[in-house]
Tab-separated table of C-alpha atoms in Angstrom:
chain	number	residue	atom	x	y	z
A	1	MET	CA	-0.003	0.028	-0.027
A	2	ASN	CA	1.256	3.441	-0.906
A	3	ASP	CA	1.846	5.710	2.113
A	4	GLU	CA	1.537	8.914	0.156
A	5	ASN	CA	-0.950	11.245	1.932
A	6	ILE	CA	-3.560	13.406	0.171
A	7	LEU	CA	-4.602	16.390	2.201
A	8	ILE	CA	-8.280	17.298	2.058
A	9	ASP	CA	-9.746	20.467	3.552
A	10	PHE	CA	-12.122	19.795	6.405
A	11	HIS	CA	-13.366	21.659	9.444
A	12	PRO	CA	-11.916	21.279	12.978
A	13	ASN	CA	-15.093	19.631	14.291
A	14	ASP	CA	-15.448	17.147	11.421
A	15	TYR	CA	-15.220	13.358	12.089
A	16	ILE	CA	-13.827	11.589	9.043
A	17	ILE	CA	-14.035	7.958	8.095
A	18	ARG	CA	-11.060	6.815	5.974
A	19	LEU	CA	-11.260	3.788	3.745
A	20	SER	CA	-7.872	2.673	2.361
A	21	PRO	CA	-8.174	-0.149	-0.120
A	22	PHE	CA	-5.466	-2.762	-0.459
A	23	LEU	CA	-4.324	-3.242	-4.119
A	24	ASP	CA	-2.575	-6.187	-5.699
A	25	ASP	CA	0.497	-5.903	-7.930
A	26	THR	CA	-1.695	-5.075	-10.951
A	27	GLY	CA	-3.502	-2.219	-9.166
A	28	ASN	CA	-6.738	-4.125	-8.601
A	29	TRP	CA	-8.543	-3.926	-5.304
A	30	THR	CA	-8.048	-7.141	-3.217
A	31	GLY	CA	-11.284	-6.694	-1.353
A	32	GLU	CA	-9.494	-5.764	1.868
A	33	LEU	CA	-9.720	-2.358	3.484
A	34	MET	CA	-7.987	-0.465	6.263
A	35	VAL	CA	-10.726	1.461	8.032
A	36	GLY	CA	-9.927	4.346	10.362
A	37	THR	CA	-11.357	7.538	11.808
A	38	ILE	CA	-9.792	10.965	11.830
A	39	SER	CA	-10.501	14.094	13.849
A	40	THR	CA	-8.338	17.083	14.700
A	41	GLU	CA	-6.752	18.430	17.820
A	42	ASP	CA	-8.532	21.667	17.029
A	43	ASN	CA	-11.918	20.106	17.747
A	44	VAL	CA	-13.822	22.377	20.136
A	45	MET	CA	-16.609	19.933	21.097
A	46	ASN	CA	-17.141	19.340	24.802
A	47	ASP	CA	-16.032	15.916	26.068
A	48	THR	CA	-19.559	14.426	26.087
A	49	ASP	CA	-20.373	15.468	22.554
A	50	HIS	CA	-16.895	14.415	21.327
A	51	TYR	CA	-17.314	11.017	22.858
A	52	GLN	CA	-20.816	10.592	21.320
A	53	LEU	CA	-19.622	11.603	17.872
A	54	THR	CA	-16.539	9.423	18.103
A	55	HIS	CA	-18.811	6.515	19.151
A	56	LEU	CA	-21.176	7.225	16.255
A	57	THR	CA	-18.241	7.308	13.799
A	58	GLN	CA	-17.001	4.000	15.151
A	59	MET	CA	-20.491	2.490	14.753
A	60	VAL	CA	-20.591	3.595	11.108
A	61	CYS	CA	-17.184	1.868	10.630
A	62	ALA	CA	-18.604	-1.290	12.310
A	63	ALA	CA	-21.219	-1.451	9.583
A	64	ILE	CA	-18.470	-2.886	7.307
A	65	PRO	CA	-17.933	-6.127	9.303
A	66	ALA	CA	-21.681	-6.235	10.024
A	67	MET	CA	-22.305	-6.272	6.257
A	68	GLU	CA	-19.775	-9.140	5.877
A	69	GLU	CA	-21.522	-11.165	8.490
A	70	SER	CA	-25.166	-10.450	7.740
A	71	GLN	CA	-26.955	-10.547	4.417
A	72	GLU	CA	-29.905	-8.787	6.100
A	73	VAL	CA	-27.732	-5.886	7.261
A	74	ARG	CA	-26.136	-5.658	3.779
A	75	ASP	CA	-29.517	-5.628	2.012
A	76	LEU	CA	-30.964	-3.061	4.416
A	77	LEU	CA	-28.003	-0.669	3.958
A	78	SER	CA	-28.019	-1.102	0.249
A	79	GLU	CA	-31.793	-0.412	0.132
A	80	ILE	CA	-31.263	2.799	2.143
A	81	VAL	CA	-28.494	3.945	-0.197
A	82	GLU	CA	-30.598	3.217	-3.345
A	83	GLU	CA	-33.535	5.139	-1.912
A	84	ALA	CA	-31.319	8.104	-1.031
A	85	LYS	CA	-29.917	8.087	-4.605
A	86	SER	CA	-33.373	7.995	-6.184
A	87	ASP	CA	-34.827	10.798	-4.078
A	88	GLY	CA	-31.700	13.010	-4.532
A	89	THR	CA	-30.594	13.105	-0.917
A	90	LEU	CA	-27.424	11.199	-1.880
A	91	THR	CA	-25.577	11.996	-5.042
A	92	GLU	CA	-22.832	9.907	-6.660
A	93	GLU	CA	-20.418	12.631	-7.601
A	94	PRO	CA	-20.845	16.428	-7.548
A	95	GLU	CA	-21.423	17.729	-10.982
A	96	GLU	CA	-18.712	19.926	-12.313
A	97	VAL	CA	-19.874	23.429	-12.791
A	98	GLU	CA	-18.407	25.094	-15.898
A	99	THR	CA	-17.077	28.476	-14.933
A	100	LYS	CA	-16.696	31.191	-17.432
A	101	LYS	CA	-13.143	32.358	-17.787
A	102	LYS	CA	-12.523	36.038	-17.669
A	103	PRO	CA	-10.678	37.479	-20.610
A	104	ASP	CA	-7.007	38.412	-20.139
A	105	ILE	CA	-5.973	41.929	-20.786
A	106	THR	CA	-2.908	41.626	-22.957
A	107	SER	CA	-2.106	45.348	-23.382
A	108	ILE	CA	-3.415	48.845	-22.733
A	109	ASP	CA	-2.443	51.852	-24.896
A	110	LYS	CA	-4.360	55.010	-23.981
A	111	ASN	CA	-7.984	54.131	-24.758
A	112	ILE	CA	-7.194	50.864	-26.617
A	113	ILE	CA	-7.428	47.718	-24.615
A	114	ASN	CA	-6.377	44.396	-26.196
A	115	VAL	CA	-8.141	41.441	-24.663
A	116	LYS	CA	-7.498	37.715	-25.170
A	117	PHE	CA	-10.564	35.489	-24.811
A	118	HIS	CA	-9.928	31.781	-24.024
């Protein structure tokens, strides 16, 4: 497994679940995962709230082995995901928004402005 880190911007009070897939020599997923949780030292939650959110995060992580052990759990979670996709509360990937590029001003000579459009 490659130990290169990718930094992602998140807020100090976020609780992150990290799924790191194991790959074989050809780059295909082996089916194994390293599952972990991440939070920051800058978290300002009180101890009770921090504990509850940490426990909730760990329970979400525990869904992975629960899905391996129970077809019923796996089917229930899959059904919830499919319903969330169909009603729009869960999206696959954020759609890329095309932004209009501003023209570059290449030169200014008195009242003549040369502009380059992309």
